[in-house]
Short mmCIF file of C-alpha atoms and ligand atoms in Angstrom, two decimals:
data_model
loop_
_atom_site.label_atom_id
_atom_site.label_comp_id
_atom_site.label_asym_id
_atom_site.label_seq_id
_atom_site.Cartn_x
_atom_site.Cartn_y
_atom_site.Cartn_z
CA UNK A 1 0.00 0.00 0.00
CA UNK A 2 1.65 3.45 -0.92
CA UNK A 3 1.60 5.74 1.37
CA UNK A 4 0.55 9.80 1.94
CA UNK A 5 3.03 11.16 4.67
CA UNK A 6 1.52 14.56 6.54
CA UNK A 7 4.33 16.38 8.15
CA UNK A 8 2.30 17.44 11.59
CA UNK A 9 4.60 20.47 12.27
CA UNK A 10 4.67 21.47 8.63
CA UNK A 11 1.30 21.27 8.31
CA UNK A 12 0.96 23.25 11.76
CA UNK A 13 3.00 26.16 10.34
CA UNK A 14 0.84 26.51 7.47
CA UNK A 15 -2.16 27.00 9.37
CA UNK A 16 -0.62 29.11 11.69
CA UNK A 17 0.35 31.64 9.82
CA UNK A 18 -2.86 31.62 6.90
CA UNK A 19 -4.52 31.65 10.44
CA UNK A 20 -2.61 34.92 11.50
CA UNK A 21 -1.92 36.40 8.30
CA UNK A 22 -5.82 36.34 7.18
CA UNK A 23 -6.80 37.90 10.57
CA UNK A 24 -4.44 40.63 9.71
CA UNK A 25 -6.98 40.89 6.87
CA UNK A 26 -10.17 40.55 8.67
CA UNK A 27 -10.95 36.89 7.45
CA UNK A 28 -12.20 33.68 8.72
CA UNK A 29 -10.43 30.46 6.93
CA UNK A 30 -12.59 27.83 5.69
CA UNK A 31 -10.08 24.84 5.52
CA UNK A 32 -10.97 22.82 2.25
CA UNK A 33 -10.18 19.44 2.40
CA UNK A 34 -13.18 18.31 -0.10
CA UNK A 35 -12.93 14.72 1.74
CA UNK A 36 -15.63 13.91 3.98
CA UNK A 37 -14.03 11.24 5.33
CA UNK A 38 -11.13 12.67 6.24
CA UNK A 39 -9.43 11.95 9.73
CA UNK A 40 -10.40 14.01 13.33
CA UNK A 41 -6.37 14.39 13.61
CA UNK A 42 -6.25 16.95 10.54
CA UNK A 43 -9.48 18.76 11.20
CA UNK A 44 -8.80 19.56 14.87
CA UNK A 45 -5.19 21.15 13.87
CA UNK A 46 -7.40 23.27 11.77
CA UNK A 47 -9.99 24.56 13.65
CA UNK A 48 -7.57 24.56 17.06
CA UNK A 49 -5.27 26.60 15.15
CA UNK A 50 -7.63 29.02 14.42
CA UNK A 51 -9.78 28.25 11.15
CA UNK A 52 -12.78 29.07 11.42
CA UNK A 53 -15.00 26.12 9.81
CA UNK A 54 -14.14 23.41 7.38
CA UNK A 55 -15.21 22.90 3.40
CA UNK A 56 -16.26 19.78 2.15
CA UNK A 57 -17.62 18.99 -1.15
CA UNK A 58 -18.70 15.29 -1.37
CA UNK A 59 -21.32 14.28 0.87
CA UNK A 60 -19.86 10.93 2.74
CA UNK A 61 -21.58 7.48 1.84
CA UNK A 62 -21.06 4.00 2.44
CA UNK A 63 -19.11 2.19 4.87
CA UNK A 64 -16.00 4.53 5.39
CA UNK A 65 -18.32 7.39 6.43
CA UNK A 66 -17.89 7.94 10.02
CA UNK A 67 -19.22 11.58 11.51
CA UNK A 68 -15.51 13.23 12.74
CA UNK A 69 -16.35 17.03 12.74
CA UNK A 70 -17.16 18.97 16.18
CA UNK A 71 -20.12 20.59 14.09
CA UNK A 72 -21.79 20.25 10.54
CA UNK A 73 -18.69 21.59 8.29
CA UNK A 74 -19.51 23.24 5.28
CA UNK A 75 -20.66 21.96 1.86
CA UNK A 76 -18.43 24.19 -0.72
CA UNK A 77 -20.03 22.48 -3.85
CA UNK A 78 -23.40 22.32 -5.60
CA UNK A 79 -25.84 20.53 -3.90
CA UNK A 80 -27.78 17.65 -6.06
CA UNK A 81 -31.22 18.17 -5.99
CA UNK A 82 -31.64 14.12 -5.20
CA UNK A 83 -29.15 14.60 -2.03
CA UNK A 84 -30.87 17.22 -0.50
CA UNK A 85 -32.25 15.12 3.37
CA UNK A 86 -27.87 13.95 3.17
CA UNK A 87 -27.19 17.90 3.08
CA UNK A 88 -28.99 18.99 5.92
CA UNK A 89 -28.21 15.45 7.75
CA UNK A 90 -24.43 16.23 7.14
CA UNK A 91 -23.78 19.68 6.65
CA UNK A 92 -24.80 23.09 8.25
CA UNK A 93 -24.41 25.49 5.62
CA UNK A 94 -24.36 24.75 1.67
CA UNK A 95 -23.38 26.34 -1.57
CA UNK A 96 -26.36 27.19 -3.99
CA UNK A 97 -27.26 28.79 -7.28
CA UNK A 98 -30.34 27.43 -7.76
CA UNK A 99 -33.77 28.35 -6.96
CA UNK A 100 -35.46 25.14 -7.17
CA UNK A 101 -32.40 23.43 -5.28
CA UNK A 102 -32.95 26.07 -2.70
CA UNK A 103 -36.77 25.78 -2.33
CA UNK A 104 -36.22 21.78 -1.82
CA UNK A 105 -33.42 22.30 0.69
CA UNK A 106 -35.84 24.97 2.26
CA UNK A 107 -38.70 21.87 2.10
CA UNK A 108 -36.21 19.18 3.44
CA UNK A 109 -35.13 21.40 6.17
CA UNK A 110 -38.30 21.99 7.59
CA UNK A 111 -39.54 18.41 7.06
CA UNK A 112 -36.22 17.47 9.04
CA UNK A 113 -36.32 20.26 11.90
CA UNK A 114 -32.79 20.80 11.27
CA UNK A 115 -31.22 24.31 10.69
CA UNK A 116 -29.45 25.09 7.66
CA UNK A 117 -27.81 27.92 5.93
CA UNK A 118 -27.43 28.44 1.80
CA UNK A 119 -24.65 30.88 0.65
CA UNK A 120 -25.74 32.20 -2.70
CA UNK A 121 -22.71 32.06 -5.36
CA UNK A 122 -21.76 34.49 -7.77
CA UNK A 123 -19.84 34.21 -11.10
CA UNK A 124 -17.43 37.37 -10.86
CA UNK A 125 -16.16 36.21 -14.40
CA UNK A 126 -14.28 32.77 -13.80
CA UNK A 127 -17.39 30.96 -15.41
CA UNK A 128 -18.02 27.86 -13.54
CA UNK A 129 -21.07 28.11 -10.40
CA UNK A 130 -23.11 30.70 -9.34
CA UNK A 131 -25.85 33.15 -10.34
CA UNK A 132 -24.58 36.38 -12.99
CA UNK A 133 -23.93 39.84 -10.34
CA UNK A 134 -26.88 41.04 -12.29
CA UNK A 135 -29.25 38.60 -11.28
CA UNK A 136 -28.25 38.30 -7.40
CA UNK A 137 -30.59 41.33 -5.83
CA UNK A 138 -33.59 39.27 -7.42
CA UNK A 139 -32.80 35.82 -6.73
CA UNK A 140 -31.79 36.75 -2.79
CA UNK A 141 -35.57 38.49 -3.12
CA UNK A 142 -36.99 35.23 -3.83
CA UNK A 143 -35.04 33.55 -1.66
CA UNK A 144 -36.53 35.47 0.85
CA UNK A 145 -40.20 35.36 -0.09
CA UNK A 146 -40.20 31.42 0.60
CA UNK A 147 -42.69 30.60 2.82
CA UNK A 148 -42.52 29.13 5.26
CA UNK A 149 -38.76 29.76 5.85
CA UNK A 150 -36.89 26.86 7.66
CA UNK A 151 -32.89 27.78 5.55
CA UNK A 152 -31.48 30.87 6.71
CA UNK A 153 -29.70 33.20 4.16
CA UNK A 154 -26.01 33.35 5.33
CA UNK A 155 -24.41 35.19 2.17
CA UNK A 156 -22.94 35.46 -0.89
CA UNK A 157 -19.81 33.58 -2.09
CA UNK A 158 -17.45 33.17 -5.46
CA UNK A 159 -14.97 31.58 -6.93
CA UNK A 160 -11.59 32.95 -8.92
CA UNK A 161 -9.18 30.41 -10.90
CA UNK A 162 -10.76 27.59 -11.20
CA UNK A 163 -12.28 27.71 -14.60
CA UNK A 164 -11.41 30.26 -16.51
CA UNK A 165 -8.20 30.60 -15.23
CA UNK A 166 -9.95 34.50 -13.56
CA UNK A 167 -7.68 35.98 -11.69
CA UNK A 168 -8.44 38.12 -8.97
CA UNK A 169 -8.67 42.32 -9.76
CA UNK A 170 -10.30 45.68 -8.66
CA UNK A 171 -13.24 44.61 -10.51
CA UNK A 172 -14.47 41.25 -9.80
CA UNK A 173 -13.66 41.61 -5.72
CA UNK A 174 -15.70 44.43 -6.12
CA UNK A 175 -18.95 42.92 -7.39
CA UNK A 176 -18.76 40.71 -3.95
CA UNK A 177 -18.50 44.14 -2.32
CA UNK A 178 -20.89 45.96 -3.98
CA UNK A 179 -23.24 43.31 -3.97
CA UNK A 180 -23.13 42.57 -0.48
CA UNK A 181 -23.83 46.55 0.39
CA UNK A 182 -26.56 46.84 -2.53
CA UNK A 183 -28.35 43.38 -0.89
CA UNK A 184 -28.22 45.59 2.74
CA UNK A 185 -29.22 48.90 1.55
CA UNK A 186 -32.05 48.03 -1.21
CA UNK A 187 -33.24 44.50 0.15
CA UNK A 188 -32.85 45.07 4.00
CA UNK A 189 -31.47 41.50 4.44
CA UNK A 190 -28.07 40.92 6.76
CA UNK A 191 -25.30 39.61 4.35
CA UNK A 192 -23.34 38.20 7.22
CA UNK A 193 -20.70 36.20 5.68
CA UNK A 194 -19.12 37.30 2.06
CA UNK A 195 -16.61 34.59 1.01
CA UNK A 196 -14.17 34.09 -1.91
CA UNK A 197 -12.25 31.33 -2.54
CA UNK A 198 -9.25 29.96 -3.12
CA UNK A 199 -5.42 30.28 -2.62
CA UNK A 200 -5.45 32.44 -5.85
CA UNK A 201 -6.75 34.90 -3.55
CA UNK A 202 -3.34 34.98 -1.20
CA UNK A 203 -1.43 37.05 -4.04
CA UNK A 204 -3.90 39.98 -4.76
CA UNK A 205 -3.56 39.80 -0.60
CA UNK A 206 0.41 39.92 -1.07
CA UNK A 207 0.12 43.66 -2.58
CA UNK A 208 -3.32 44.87 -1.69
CA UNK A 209 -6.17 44.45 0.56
CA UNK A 210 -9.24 43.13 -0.15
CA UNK A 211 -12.43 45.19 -0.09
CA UNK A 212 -13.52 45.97 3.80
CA UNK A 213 -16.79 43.42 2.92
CA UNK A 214 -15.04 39.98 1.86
CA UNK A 215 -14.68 37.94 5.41
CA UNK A 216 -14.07 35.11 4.50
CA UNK A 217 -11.62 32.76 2.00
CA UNK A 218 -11.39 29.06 1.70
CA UNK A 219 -7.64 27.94 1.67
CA UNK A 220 -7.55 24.19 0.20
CA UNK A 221 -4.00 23.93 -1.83
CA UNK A 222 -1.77 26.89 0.45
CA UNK A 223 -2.57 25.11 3.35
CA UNK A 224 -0.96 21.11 2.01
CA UNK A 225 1.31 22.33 -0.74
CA UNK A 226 2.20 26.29 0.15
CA UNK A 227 1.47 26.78 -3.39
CA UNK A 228 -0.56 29.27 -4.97
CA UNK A 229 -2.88 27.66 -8.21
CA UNK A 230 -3.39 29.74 -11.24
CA UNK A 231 0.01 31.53 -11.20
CA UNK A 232 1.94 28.46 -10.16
CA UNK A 233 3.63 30.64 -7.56
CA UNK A 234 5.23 29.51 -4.42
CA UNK A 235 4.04 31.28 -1.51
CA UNK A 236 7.13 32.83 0.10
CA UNK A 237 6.10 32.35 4.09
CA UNK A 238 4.53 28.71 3.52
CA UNK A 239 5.95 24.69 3.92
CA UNK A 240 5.62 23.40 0.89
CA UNK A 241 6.72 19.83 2.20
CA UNK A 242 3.90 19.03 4.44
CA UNK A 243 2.50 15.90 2.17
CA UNK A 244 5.36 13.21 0.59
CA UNK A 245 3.60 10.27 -1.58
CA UNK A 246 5.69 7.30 -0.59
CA UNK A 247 5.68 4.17 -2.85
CA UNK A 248 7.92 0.89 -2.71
CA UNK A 249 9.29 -1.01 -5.03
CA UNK A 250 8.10 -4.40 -6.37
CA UNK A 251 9.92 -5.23 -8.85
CA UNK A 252 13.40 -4.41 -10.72
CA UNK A 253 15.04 -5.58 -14.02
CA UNK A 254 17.18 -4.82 -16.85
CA UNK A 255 14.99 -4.97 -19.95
CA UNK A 256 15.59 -4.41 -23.57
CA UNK A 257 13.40 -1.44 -24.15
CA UNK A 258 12.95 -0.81 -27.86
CA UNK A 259 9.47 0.17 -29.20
CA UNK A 260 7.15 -3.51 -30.45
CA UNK A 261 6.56 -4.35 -34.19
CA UNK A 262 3.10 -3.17 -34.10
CA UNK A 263 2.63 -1.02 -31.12
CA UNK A 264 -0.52 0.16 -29.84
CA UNK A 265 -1.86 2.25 -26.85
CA UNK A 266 -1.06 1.85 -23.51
CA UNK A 267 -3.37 0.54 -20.41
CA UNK A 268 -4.52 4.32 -19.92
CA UNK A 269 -5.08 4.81 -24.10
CA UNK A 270 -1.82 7.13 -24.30
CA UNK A 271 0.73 6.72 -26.84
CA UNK A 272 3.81 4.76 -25.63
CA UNK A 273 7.42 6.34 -25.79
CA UNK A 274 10.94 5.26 -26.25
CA UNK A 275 13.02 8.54 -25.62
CA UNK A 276 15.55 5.53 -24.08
CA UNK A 277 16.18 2.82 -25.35
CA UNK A 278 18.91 -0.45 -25.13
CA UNK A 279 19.42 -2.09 -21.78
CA UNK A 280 17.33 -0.43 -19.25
CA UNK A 281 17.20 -0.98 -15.55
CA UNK A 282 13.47 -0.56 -14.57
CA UNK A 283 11.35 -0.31 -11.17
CA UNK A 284 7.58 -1.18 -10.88
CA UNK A 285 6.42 0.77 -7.88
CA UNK A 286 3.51 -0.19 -6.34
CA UNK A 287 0.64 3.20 -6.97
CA UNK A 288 -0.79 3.94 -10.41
CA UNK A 289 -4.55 5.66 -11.40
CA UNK A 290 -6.70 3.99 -8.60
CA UNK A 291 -3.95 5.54 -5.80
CA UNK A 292 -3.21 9.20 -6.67
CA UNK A 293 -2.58 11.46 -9.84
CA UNK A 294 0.67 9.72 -10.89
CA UNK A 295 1.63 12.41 -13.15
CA UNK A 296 1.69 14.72 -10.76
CA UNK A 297 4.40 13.03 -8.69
CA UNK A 298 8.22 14.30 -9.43
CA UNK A 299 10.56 11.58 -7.76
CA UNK A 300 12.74 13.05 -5.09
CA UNK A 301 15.15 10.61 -6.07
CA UNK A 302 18.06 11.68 -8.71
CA UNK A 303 18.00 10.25 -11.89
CA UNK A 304 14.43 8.16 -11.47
CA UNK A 305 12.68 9.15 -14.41
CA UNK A 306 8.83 7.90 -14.36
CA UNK A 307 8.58 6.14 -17.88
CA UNK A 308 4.77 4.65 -17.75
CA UNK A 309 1.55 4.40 -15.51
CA UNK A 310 -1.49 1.97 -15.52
CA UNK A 311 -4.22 1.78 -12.82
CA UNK A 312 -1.94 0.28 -9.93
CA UNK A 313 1.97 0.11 -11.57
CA UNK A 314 3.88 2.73 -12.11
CA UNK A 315 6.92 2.29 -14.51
CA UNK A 316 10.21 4.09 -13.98
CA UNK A 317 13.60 3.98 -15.43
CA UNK A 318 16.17 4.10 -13.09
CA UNK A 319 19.14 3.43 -15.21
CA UNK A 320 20.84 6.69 -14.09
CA UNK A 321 20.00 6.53 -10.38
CA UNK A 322 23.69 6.63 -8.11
CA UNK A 323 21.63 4.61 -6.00
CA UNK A 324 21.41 0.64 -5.76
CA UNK A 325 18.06 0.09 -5.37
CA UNK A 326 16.40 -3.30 -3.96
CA UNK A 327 12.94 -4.15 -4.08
CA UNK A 328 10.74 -2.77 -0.97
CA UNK A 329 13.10 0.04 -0.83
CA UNK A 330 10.81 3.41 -0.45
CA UNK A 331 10.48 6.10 -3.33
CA UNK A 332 9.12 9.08 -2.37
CA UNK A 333 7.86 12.13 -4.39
CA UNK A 334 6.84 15.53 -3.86
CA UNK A 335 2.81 16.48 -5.61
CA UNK A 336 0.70 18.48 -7.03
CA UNK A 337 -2.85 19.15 -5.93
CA UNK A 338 -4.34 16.68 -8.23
CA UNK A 339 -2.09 14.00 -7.22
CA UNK A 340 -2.44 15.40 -3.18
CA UNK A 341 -5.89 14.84 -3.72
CA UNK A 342 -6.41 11.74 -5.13
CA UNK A 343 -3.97 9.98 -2.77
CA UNK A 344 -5.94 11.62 0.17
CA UNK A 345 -9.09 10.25 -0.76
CA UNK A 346 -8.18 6.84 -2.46
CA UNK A 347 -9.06 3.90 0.37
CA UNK A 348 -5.95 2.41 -0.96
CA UNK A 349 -3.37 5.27 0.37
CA UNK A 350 -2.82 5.40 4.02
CA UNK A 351 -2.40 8.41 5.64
CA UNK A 352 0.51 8.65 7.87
CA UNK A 353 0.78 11.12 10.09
CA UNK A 354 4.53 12.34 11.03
CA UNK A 355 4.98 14.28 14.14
CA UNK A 356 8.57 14.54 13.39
CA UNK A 357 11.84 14.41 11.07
CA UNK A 358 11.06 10.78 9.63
CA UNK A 359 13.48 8.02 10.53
CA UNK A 360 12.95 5.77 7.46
CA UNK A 361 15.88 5.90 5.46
CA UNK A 362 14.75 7.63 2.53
CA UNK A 363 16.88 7.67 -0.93
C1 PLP B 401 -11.45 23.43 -3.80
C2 PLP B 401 -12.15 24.68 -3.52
C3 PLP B 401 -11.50 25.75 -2.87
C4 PLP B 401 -10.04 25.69 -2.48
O1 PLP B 401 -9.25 26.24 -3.51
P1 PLP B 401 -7.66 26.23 -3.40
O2 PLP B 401 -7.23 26.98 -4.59
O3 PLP B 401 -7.24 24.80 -3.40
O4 PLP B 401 -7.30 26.91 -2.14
C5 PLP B 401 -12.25 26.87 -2.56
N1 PLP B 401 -13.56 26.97 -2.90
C6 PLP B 401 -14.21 25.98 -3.54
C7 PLP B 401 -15.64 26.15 -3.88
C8 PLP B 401 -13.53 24.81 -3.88
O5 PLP B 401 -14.18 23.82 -4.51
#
């Protein structure tokens, strides 16, 4: 079984200072971790640490859903309209865009006797969820002239680099701000909690504040990888070695790589290459599709070069390696969100927690 390695203390810096740095700014963290299933350890370094509620945008199912949060954490996607009773069960506040979703959730949450919130989204111009700034004033109307009223209105929210690659500027943090006053001063609702989202956000906050409104940002990749999406920037004051994906190997051999007589696709339908070819020395490492993102792995091992990837091998080529490698020695590699991700939620990578420096001999 590979392995996801969380650096404790790492990952305690991190929220430390997003915690102290965005309260310099006048914002609560929601902590994404998108998994509902995700462990009590990692959740109670967040909110002890000072984030103020968690994001999670699957709704848990099946066997490996266990309830772990102090209180209902919050559901940062789209509700289905066929999930809505699982919402309100799980989750005290959700994402919405839709009236119909919101009348249902409004029906179910009645019918349940359980409280729940709906944050309307807005598109500021990075095209993927939420009602156009034009339409907000009359959809928060309606929202309001449901009867009888069992979700409560908690705000408006949006989202920058994600799908269009937006960027945030002058102009689309102001919509959130101007919305938020124009929903106050024509509508006479409270627009308690105005929320943008996500660690795109941490550069505009590098040079320039954010309008007085915005109290809020969700943090998912800054907080495991100290990396900022979008611009593919480092974040200067953040670990970016929290998380290590740790494989081992299964199997090693010299083999004649040269390309077949008639050669085909791949296990994953991508074109094979030879870049090297002769007598190879080759590892099969024990992860591939169904255990994280393997291309998003880079091998902190000189000279490994990842050569091919199937649902649970991957292939590399360690001809050029210093190192004599046996097999069940570790690998370990650095990732991207993508791969981050998919290793934290697969069942088949276990999370290790590391309080400190590692003692496995790593390569
Ligand atoms: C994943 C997600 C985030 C976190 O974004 P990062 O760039 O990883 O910080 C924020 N908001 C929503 C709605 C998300 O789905």
């Amino acid at each position: 079984m590979s392995q996801l390695l969380l650096n404790l203390d790492r990952l305690r810096h991190n929220i430390r200072f997003l915690s102290r740095y965005c309260r310099e700014h006048h914002l609560g963290i929601t902590g994404i971790i998108k998994d509902p299933c995700a462990d009590q350890k990692m959740i109670s370094q967040m909110l002890d640490l000072g984030f103020e509620n968690i994001g999670i945008s699957r709704v848990p199912d099946g066997p490996r859903a266990k309830p772990v949060f102090p209180r209902r954490p919050i559901y940062i996607a789209l509700p289905s309209i066929h999930q809505l009773p699982a919402i309100v069960q799980c989750f005290g506040t959700s994402f919405n865009s839709e009236l119909a979703v919101i009348q249902k959730l409004n029906q179910t949450a009645i019918a349940m006797n359980c409280p729940h919130s709906i944050l309307l989204m807005v598109d500021t111009g990075d095209l993927r969820e939420g009602v156009m700034p034009d339409q907000v004033l009359d959809t928060v109307r309606k929202i309001h002239q449901i009867k009888p009223r069992g979700i409560k209105f908690a705000g408006i929210g949006t989202n920058l680099g994600c799908c269009a690659g937006t960027v945030p500027d002058e102009y689309n943090l102001g919509i959130m701000a101007h919305l938020a006053d124009q929903i106050e001063s024509k509508l006479d609702i409270k627009v308690n909690t105005v929320s943008v989202g996500g660690s795109v956000l941490l550069k505009w906050m590098q040079h320039k504040r954010l309008p007085g409104r915005i109290n809020n940002i969700r943090l998912g990749e800054s907080v495991f990888l100290g990396t900022i999406p979008t611009i593919n920037q480092v974040h200067p004051n953040l670990d970016t070695r929290v998380v290590t994906f740790r494989s081992d190997i299964l199997e090693i051999k010299e083999k004649r790589v040269t390309p077949p007589q008639l050669c085909g696709k791949d296990a994953l339908g991508c074109q094979p290459r030879f870049p090297r070819r002769g007598l190879r020395k080759r590892a099969i490492l024990n992860f591939g599709i169904c255990d994280t993102y393997p291309s998003g792995l880079a091998p902190l091992i000189p000279g490994m070069e990842i050569v091919s990837v199937n649902s649970n091998y991957t292939l590399a080529d360690i001809t050029d390696c210093p190192h004599r490698f046996k097999v069940g020695d570790f690998v370990d590699f650095t990732m991207n969100y993508q791969a981050f991700l998919q290793s934290f939620i697969s069942p088949f990578t276990r999370i290790r927690y590391q309080e400190e420096t590692d003692s496995t001999p790593v390569l």
